[in-house]
XYZ file of C-alpha atoms in Angstrom:
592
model
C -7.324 4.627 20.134
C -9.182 5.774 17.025
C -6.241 6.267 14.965
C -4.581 3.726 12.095
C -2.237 0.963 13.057
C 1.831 1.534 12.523
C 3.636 -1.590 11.710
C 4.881 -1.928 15.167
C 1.440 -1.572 16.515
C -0.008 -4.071 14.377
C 1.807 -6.501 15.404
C 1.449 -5.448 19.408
C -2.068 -5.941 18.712
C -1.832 -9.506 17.658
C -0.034 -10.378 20.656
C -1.156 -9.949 24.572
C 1.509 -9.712 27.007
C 1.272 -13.297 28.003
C 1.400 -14.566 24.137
C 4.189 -12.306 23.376
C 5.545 -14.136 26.450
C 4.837 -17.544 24.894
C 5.914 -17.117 21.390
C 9.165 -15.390 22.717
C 10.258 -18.495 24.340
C 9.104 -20.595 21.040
C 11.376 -18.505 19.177
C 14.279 -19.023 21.780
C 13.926 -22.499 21.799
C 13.827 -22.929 18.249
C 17.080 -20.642 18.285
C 18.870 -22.811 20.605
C 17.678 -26.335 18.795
C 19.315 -24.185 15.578
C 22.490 -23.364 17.132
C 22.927 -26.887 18.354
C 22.586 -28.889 15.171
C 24.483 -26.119 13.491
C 27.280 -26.804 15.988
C 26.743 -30.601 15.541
C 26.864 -30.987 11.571
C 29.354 -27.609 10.405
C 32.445 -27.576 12.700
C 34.253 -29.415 9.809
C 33.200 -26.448 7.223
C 33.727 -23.745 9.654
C 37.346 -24.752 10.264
C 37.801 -24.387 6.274
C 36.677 -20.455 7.212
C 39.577 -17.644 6.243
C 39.551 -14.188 8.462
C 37.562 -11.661 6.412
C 37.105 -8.213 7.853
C 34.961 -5.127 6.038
C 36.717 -1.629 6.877
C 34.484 2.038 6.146
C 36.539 3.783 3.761
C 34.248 6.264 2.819
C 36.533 8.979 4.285
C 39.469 8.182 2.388
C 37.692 7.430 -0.636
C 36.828 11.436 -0.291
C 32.615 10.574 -0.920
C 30.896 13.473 0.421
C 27.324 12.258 -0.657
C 24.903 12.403 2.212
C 21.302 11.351 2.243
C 18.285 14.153 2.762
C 15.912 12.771 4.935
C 13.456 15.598 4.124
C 12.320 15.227 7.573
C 9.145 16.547 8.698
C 7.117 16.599 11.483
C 4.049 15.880 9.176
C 5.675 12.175 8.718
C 5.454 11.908 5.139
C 4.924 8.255 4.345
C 7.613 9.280 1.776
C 10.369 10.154 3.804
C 10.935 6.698 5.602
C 11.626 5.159 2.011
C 15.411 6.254 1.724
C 17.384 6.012 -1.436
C 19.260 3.196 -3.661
C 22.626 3.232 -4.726
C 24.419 2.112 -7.733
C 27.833 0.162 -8.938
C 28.058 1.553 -12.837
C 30.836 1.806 -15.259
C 30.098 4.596 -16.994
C 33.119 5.653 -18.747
C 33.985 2.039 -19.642
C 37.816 2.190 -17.716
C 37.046 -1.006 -15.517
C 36.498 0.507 -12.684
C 33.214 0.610 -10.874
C 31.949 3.811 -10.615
C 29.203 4.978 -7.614
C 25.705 6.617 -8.186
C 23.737 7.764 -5.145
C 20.101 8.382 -5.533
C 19.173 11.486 -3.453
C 15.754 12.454 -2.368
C 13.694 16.003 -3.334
C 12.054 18.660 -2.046
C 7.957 18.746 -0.539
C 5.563 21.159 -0.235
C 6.706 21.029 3.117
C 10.634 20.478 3.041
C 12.001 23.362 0.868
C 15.955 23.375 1.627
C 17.688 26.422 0.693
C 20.758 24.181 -0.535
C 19.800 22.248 -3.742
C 19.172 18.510 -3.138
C 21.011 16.262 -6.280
C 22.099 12.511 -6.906
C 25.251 12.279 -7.031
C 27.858 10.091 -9.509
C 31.090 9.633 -8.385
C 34.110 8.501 -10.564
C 36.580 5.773 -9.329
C 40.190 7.434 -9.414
C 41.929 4.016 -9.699
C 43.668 5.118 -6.383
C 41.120 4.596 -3.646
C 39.702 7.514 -4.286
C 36.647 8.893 -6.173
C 35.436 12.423 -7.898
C 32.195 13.558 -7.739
C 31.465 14.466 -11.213
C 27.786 14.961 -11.013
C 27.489 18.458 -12.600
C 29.587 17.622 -15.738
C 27.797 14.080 -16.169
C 24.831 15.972 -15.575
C 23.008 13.596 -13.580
C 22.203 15.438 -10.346
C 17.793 15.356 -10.694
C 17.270 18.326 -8.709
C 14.114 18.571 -7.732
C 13.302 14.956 -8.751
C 12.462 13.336 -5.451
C 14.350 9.778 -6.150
C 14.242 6.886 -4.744
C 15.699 3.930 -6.730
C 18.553 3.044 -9.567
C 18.572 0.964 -12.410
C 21.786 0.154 -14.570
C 22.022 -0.665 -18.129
C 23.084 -0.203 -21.745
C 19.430 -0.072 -23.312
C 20.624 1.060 -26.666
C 23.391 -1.743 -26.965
C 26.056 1.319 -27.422
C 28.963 -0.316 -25.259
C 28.268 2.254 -22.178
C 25.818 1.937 -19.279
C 22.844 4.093 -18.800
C 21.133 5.186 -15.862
C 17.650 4.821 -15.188
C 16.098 6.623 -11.794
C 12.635 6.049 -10.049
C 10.778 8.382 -8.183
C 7.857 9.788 -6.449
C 5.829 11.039 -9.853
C 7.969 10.140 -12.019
C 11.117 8.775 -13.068
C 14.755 9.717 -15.193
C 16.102 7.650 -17.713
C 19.534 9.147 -18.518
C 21.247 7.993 -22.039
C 25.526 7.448 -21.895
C 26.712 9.742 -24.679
C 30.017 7.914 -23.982
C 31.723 10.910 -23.492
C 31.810 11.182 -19.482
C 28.377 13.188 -20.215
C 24.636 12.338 -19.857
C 20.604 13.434 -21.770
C 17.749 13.142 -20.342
C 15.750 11.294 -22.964
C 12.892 10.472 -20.383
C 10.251 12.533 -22.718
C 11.105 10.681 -25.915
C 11.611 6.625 -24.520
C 8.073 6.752 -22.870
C 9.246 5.034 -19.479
C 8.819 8.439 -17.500
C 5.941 6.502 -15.312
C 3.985 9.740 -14.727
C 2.225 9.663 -11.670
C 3.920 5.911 -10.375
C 5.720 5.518 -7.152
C 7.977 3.833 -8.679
C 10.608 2.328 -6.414
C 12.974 -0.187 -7.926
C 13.210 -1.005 -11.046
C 15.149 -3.881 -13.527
C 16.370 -4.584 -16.808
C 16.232 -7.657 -18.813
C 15.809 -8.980 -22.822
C 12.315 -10.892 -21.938
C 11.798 -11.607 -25.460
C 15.289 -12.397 -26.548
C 15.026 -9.986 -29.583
C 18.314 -8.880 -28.362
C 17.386 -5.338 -26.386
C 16.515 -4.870 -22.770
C 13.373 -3.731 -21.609
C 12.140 -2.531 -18.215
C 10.322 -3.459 -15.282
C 9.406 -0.889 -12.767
C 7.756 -1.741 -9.404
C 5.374 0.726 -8.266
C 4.156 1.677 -4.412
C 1.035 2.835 -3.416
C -1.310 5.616 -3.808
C -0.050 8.220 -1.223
C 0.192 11.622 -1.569
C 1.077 14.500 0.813
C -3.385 15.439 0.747
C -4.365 12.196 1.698
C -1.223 11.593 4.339
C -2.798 10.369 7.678
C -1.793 10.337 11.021
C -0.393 7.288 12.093
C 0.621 6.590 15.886
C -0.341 7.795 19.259
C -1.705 11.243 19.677
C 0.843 13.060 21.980
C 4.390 14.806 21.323
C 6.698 12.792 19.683
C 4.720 9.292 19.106
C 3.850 10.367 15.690
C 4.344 7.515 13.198
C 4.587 6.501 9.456
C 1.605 4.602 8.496
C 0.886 0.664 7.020
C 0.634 0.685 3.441
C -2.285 -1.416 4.215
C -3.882 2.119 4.484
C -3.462 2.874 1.095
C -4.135 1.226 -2.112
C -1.472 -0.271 -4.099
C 0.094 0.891 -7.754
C 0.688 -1.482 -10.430
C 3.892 -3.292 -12.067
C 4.636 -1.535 -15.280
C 6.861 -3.339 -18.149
C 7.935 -1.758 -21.081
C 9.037 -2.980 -24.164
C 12.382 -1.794 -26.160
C 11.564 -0.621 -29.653
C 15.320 -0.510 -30.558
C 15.153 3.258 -31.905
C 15.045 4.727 -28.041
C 11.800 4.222 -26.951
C 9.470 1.897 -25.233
C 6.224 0.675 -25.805
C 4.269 0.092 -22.554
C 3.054 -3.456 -22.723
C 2.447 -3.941 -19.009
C -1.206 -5.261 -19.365
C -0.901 -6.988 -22.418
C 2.177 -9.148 -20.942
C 0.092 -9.962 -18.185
C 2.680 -8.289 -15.647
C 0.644 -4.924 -15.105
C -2.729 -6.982 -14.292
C -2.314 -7.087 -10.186
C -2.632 -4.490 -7.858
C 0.724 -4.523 -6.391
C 2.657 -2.820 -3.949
C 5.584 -3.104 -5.399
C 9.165 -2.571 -3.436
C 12.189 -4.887 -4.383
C 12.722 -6.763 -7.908
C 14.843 -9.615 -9.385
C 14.663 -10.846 -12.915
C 15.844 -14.351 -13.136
C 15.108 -17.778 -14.977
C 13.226 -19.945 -11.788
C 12.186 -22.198 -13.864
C 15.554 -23.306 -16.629
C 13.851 -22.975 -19.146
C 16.062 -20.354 -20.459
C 13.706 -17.448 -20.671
C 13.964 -14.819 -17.945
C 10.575 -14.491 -15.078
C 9.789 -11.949 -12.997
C 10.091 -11.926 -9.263
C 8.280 -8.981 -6.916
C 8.612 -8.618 -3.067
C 5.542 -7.182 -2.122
C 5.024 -5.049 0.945
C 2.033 -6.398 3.029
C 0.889 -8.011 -0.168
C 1.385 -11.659 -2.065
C 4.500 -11.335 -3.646
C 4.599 -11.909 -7.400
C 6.071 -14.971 -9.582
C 5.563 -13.993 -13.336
C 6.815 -16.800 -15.665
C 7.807 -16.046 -19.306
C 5.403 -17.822 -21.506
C 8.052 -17.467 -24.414
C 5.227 -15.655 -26.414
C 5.096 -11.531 -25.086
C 2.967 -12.619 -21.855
C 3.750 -13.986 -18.547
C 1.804 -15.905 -16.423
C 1.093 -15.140 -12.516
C 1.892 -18.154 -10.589
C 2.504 -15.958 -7.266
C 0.280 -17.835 -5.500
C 0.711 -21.559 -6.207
C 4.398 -21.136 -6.168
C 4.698 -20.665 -2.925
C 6.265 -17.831 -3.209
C 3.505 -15.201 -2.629
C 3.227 -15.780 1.528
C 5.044 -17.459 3.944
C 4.799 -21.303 4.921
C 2.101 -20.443 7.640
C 0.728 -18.457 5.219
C 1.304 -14.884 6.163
C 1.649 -11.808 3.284
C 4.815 -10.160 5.236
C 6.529 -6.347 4.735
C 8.381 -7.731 1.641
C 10.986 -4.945 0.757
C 14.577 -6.684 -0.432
C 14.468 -9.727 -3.119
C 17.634 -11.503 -4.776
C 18.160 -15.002 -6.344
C 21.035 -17.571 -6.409
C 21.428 -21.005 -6.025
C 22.221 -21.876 -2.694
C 22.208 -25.694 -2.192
C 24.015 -26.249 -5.483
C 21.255 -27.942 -7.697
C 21.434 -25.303 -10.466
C 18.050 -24.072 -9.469
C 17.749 -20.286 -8.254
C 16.705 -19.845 -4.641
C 15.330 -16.843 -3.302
C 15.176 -14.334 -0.313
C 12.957 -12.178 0.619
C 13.754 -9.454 3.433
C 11.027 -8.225 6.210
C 10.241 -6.088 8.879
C 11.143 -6.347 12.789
C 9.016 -9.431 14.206
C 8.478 -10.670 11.047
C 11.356 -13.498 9.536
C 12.950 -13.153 6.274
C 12.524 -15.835 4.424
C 14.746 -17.898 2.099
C 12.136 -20.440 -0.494
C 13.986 -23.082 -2.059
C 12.839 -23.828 -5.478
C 11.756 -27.178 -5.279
C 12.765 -27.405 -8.814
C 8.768 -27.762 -9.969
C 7.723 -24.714 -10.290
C 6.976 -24.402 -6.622
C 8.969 -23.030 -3.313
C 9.603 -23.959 -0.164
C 9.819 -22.210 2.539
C 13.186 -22.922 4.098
C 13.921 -20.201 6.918
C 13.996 -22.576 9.486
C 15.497 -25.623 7.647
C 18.384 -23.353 6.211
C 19.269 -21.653 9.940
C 18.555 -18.438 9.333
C 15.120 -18.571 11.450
C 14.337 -15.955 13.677
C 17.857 -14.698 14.330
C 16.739 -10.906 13.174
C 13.690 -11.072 14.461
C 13.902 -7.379 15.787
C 15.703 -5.759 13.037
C 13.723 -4.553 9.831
C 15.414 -6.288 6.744
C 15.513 -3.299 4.114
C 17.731 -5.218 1.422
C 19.279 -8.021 0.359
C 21.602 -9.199 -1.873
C 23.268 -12.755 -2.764
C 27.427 -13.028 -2.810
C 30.198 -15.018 -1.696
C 32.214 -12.745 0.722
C 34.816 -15.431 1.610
C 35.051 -17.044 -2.171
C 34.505 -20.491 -0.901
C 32.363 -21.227 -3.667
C 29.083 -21.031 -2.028
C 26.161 -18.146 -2.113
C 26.300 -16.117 1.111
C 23.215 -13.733 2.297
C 24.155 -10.273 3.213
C 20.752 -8.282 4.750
C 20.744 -4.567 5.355
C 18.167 -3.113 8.307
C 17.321 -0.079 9.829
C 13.884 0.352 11.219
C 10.922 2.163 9.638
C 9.833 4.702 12.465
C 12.535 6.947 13.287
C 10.726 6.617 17.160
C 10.498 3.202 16.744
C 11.939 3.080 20.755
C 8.968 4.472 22.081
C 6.537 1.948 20.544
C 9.256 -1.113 21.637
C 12.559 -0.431 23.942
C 13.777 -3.424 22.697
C 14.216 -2.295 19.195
C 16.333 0.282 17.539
C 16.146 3.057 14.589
C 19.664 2.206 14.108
C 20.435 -1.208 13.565
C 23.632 -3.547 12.293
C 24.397 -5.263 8.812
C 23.790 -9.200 8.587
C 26.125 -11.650 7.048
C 24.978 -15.246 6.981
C 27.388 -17.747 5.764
C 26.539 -20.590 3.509
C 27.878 -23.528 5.064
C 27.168 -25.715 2.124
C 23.837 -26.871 0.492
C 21.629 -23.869 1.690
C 22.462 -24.110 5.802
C 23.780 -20.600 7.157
C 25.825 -19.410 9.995
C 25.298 -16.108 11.324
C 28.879 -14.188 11.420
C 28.553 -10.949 10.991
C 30.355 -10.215 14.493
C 33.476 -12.119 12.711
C 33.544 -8.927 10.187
C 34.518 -6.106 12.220
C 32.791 -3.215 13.745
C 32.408 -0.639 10.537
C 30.591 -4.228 9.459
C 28.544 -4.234 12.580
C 28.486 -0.448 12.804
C 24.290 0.403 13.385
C 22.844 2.163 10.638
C 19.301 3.318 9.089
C 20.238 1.254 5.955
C 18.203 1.572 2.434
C 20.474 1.329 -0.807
C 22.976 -1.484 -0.883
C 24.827 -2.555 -3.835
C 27.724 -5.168 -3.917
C 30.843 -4.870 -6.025
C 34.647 -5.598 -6.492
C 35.205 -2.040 -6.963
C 39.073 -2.311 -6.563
C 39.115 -5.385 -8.396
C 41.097 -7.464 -6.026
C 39.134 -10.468 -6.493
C 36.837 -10.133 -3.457
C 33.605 -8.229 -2.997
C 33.036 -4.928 -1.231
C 29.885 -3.202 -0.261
C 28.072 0.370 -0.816
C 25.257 1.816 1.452
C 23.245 4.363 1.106
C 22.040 5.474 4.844
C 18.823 7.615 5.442
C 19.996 10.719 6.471
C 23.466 10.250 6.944
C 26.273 9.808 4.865
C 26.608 5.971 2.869
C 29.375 3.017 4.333
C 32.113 1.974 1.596
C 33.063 -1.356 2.833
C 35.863 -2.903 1.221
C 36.466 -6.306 2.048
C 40.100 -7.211 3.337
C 41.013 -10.900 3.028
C 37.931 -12.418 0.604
C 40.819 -13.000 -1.711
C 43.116 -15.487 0.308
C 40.503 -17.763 -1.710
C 41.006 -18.366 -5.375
C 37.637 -16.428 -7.010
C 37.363 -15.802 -10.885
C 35.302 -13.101 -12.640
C 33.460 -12.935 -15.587
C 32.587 -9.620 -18.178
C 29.676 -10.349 -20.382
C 30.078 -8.733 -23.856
C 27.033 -9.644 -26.098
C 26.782 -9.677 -29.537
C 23.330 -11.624 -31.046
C 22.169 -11.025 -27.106
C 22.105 -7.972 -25.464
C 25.097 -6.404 -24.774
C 25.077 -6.662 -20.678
C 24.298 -10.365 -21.423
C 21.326 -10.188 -18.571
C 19.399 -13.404 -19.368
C 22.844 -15.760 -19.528
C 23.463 -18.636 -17.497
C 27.109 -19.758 -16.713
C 28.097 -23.081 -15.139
C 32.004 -23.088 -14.315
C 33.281 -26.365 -12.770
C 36.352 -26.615 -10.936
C 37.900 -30.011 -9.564
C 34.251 -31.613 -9.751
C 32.811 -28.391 -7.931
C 30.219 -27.213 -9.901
C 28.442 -23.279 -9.297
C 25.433 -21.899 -11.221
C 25.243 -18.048 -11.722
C 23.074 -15.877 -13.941
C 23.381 -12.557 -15.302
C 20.212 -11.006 -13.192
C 18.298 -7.781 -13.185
C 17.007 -6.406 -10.611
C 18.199 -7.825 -6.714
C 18.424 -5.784 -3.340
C 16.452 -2.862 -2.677
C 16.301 0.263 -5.132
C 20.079 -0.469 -5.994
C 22.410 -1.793 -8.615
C 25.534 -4.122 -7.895
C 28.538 -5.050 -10.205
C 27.117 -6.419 -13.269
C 30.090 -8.700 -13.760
C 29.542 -12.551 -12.161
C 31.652 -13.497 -9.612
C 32.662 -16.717 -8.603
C 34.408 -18.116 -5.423
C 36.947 -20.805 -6.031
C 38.285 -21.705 -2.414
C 41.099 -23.613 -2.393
C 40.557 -24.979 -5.900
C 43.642 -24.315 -8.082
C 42.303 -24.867 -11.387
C 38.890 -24.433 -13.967
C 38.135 -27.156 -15.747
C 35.612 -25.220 -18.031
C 33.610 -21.760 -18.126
C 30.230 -22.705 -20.033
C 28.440 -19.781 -20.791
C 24.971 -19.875 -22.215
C 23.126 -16.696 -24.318
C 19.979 -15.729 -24.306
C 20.118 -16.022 -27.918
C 20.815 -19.596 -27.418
C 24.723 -19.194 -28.882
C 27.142 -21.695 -26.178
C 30.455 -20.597 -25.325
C 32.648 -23.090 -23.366
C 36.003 -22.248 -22.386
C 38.386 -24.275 -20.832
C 41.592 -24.257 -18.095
C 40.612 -20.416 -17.497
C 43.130 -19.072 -15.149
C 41.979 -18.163 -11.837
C 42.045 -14.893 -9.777
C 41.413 -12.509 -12.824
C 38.945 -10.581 -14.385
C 38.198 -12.098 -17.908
C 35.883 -10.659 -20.912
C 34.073 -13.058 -22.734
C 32.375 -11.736 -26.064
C 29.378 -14.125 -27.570
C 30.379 -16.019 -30.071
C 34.092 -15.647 -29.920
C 35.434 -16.621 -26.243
C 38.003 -14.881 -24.806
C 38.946 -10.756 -25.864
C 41.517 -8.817 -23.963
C 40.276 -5.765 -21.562
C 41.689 -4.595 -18.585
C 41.060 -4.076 -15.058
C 43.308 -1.789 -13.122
C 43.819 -3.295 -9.393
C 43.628 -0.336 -6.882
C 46.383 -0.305 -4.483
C 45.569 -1.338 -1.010
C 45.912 1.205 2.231
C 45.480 -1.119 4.651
């Protein structure tokens, strides 16, 4: 046809009619040999379920924010992208707070209205304020795309750190309800980058986060091709496959307020990547933090810490990189969390439509295997496109659930294939237990199940009623506020991370809680989901279990807290060093 492939077309291409045929029916059967020994082995674990149900109370909540598409009939490989979203505590009240990355004006798209980000303050009563102007945080004119959320300076309030096409933000906390732009003077402005989503963590344990950025590829609006079938309205956004790829850029935290970029020296900035989604986690317990990338159409990355300033690339023979026939797949969302209860973190990895997302287990030897199939998950999205992902535990039953955002890529997507759709559903998959899933996101309700073209999504307990809600942010439409109603009927507990020889966030620490022999893993991550931020504060289920027998909380500087007979169903603040400190969290009234 003499022009370059879409996504959807690339696949069409692999497939005749008869194959498509064939491997349809593979995929049916292995759906129905799923749902059978699912049936068979869970019954007794899906009687223990309680009655969740996520209602859209973005109205109420009085959040305005909607996303620009910047929609053009050029198809700017930039537009499809969307925005993150972030859960941040900014004035330090305990209550999560709401960022939403906007998008920025072209050479094409010039709105009369100015385009901003917006930051929204949590009212305590259901409600929230946008406050954007007097935070000063709005980036006009800085086309955004992702969020980052941390205290860099170890000042006791969160900053805010925004990626972009050509550069990115990094906004200080004066502490006062009030932002700077210190962008010029820290050095992580990424001039030129893609960059997409970014993460924090204390890779050297000196005690101050640095930053990892994830970078795209080398578009622009001169070299922006046409893509799709030459005739009125079959336009598409191109494969990144047409363009090369950016690079992964670290940068080290001098302590004064800048950063030292140390990308090639560590190792990390070596690979041509294509950088989307990022999750900064210890994969291998050895209690130094590594470096996971999903990749889109490109291996995804495994950097472990060598313990020394460098990191070594081990994308490839950890299994990690492809899938298990081999495949380098549209890797967008990432998270980690242990999901079979061995202490080890597990990871997922979210895809396009007619491509699986894929959940490795880490085999606990510095490899991963693939589990999609083993785990149930398998080709039950097979026609959505998995944007982002994130790990939590919806119903607090003490196991790692998988929630997946979607929305397709090609705004015509319908043309190319009638059997997929531009809007498209959330996905909850339920952890029955030592990494085996249910799907049962029809068991949520219908704002749940509501389609949307989903981009941002950030997880949080922003009422602090012991269960965990969700955030959206929708391309070209306004975002979801889920709150979850009936997560707590289980017992949960929650954990603030105050560090003192460690950073102050904590990222880096490892906490093992044990409860009536039931033991759960967590770590304070960077990174996870898709351009977005989530609740910084660990979260753990409890079920039915009445009572902690201890809270064990490990620092990155190597200091050991252990707490024991915690009380459940509360928010607690642990400081480094000297256990328990008082702080509160205000519960927000319920409406429903």
């Amino acid at each position: 046809m003499g022009h370059k492939a879409t996504y959807q077309q690339t696949f069409r291409r692999l497939i005749r009619p008869r194959g498509a045929i064939l491997i349809l029916a593979f995929l049916a059967g292995l759906a129905l040999h799923s749902s059978v020994l699912a049936a068979q082995s869970s019954a007794k674990t899906q009687e223990s379920a309680i009655a969740v149900r996520y209602t859209d109370v973005r109205e109420s909540a009085k959040i305005t924010f909607q996303q620009d598409s910047t929609q053009t009939d050029e198809k700017y490989y930039l537009e499809t992208m969307g925005t993150g979203v972030a859960w941040i505590d900014y004035d330090q009240d305990g209550l999560m707070d709401l960022y939403f990355v906007q998008s920025g004006p072209t050479d094409l798209y010039k709105p009369s209205h100015p385009i901003r980000s917006a930051l929204y303050h949590n009212n305590g009563d259901g409600t929230f304020t946008d406050v954007t102007e007097k935070a000063g945080v709005g980036a006009e004119g800085h086309y955004g795309q992702g969020v980052a959320v941390s205290d860099f300076d170890n000042d006791g309030y969160p900053d805010l750190y925004v990626t972009g096409y050509g550069r990115a933000i990094l906004y200080h906390n004066n502490g006062n309800g009030v932002f700077t732009d210190v962008t010029a003077k820290s050095g992580v402005a990424d001039e030129g980058g893609w960059s997409t989503s970014a993460g924090w963590f204390d890779y050297d344990k000196d005690g101050w986060l640095d930053l990892v950025v994830t970078n795209y590829i080398e578009w622009s609006p001169k070299n922006n091709l046409w893509c799709g079938e030459r005739r009125p309205g079959y336009r598409s956004y191109c494969h990144p496959g047409n363009y090369k790829g950016q690079r992964i850029k670290l940068y080290h935290n001098n302590h004064d307020g800048t950063f030292t970029d140390v990308s090639d020296a560590s190792g990390v900035g070596k690979p041509e990547a294509k950088g989307m989604g990022v999750v900064l986690a210890d994969f291998n317990n050895d209690g130094w933090t590594d470096i996971a990338i999903a990749n889109d159409s490109w291996p995804n990355f495994l950097f472990i810490n060598k313990h020394n300033g460098t990191f070594e690339d081990v994308s490839l023979v950890s299994g990690l990189a492809a899938s298990e026939d081999g495949r380098y797949e549209a890797g967008m969302g990432i998270d980690a969390a242990d999901v079979d209860g061995d202490g080890w973190m597990d990871v997922y990895i979210t895809h396009l439509d007619f491509e699986l997302n894929r959940l490795y287990r880490n085999s606990q030897d510095g490899t991963f295997t693939d589990e999609t199939f083993r785990s149930r998950i398998g080709n039950k999205a097979v026609l959505l496109s998995g944007v982002a992902a994130k790990f939590l535990d919806y119903d607090n039953d003490g196991w790692n659930d998988i929630l997946q955002l979607n929305g397709a890529m090609l705004d015509n997507v319908a043309l190319y294939h009638g059997e997929v759709s531009y809007k498209e559903p959330l996905l909850m998959y339920r952890n029955l237990g030592k990494g085996e899933f249910d799907k049962v996101s029809d068991s949520l309700g219908l704002d749940f199940t509501r389609p949307i073209v989903g981009r941002g999504l950030a997880t949080a307990d922003y009422d602090n009623d012991g269960d965990i809600d969700i955030v959206t942010n929708n391309r070209g439409d306004f975002p979801s506020l889920l709150r979850n109603d009936g997560g707590n009927a289980n017992n949960w507990l929650t954990v603030q991370l105050v560090g003192t020889k460690s950073n102050r966030d904590g990222i880096g620490a490892s906490l093992k809680l044990t409860s009536e022999g039931f033991v759960q893993v967590e770590q304070a991550k960077g990174g996870m989901s898709y351009m977005s931020a989530s609740d910084p504060r660990i979260h753990f289920g409890l079920g039915k279990r009445a009572k902690i027998a201890s809270l064990e909380i490990t620092w990155p500087s190597g200091q050991v807290d252990r707490l024991t007979n915690v009380l459940i169903n509360q928010i607690i603040t642990v400081k480094e060093g000297a256990g328990l400190i008082p702080r509160q969290f205000p519960r927000i009234p319920s409406s429903k």
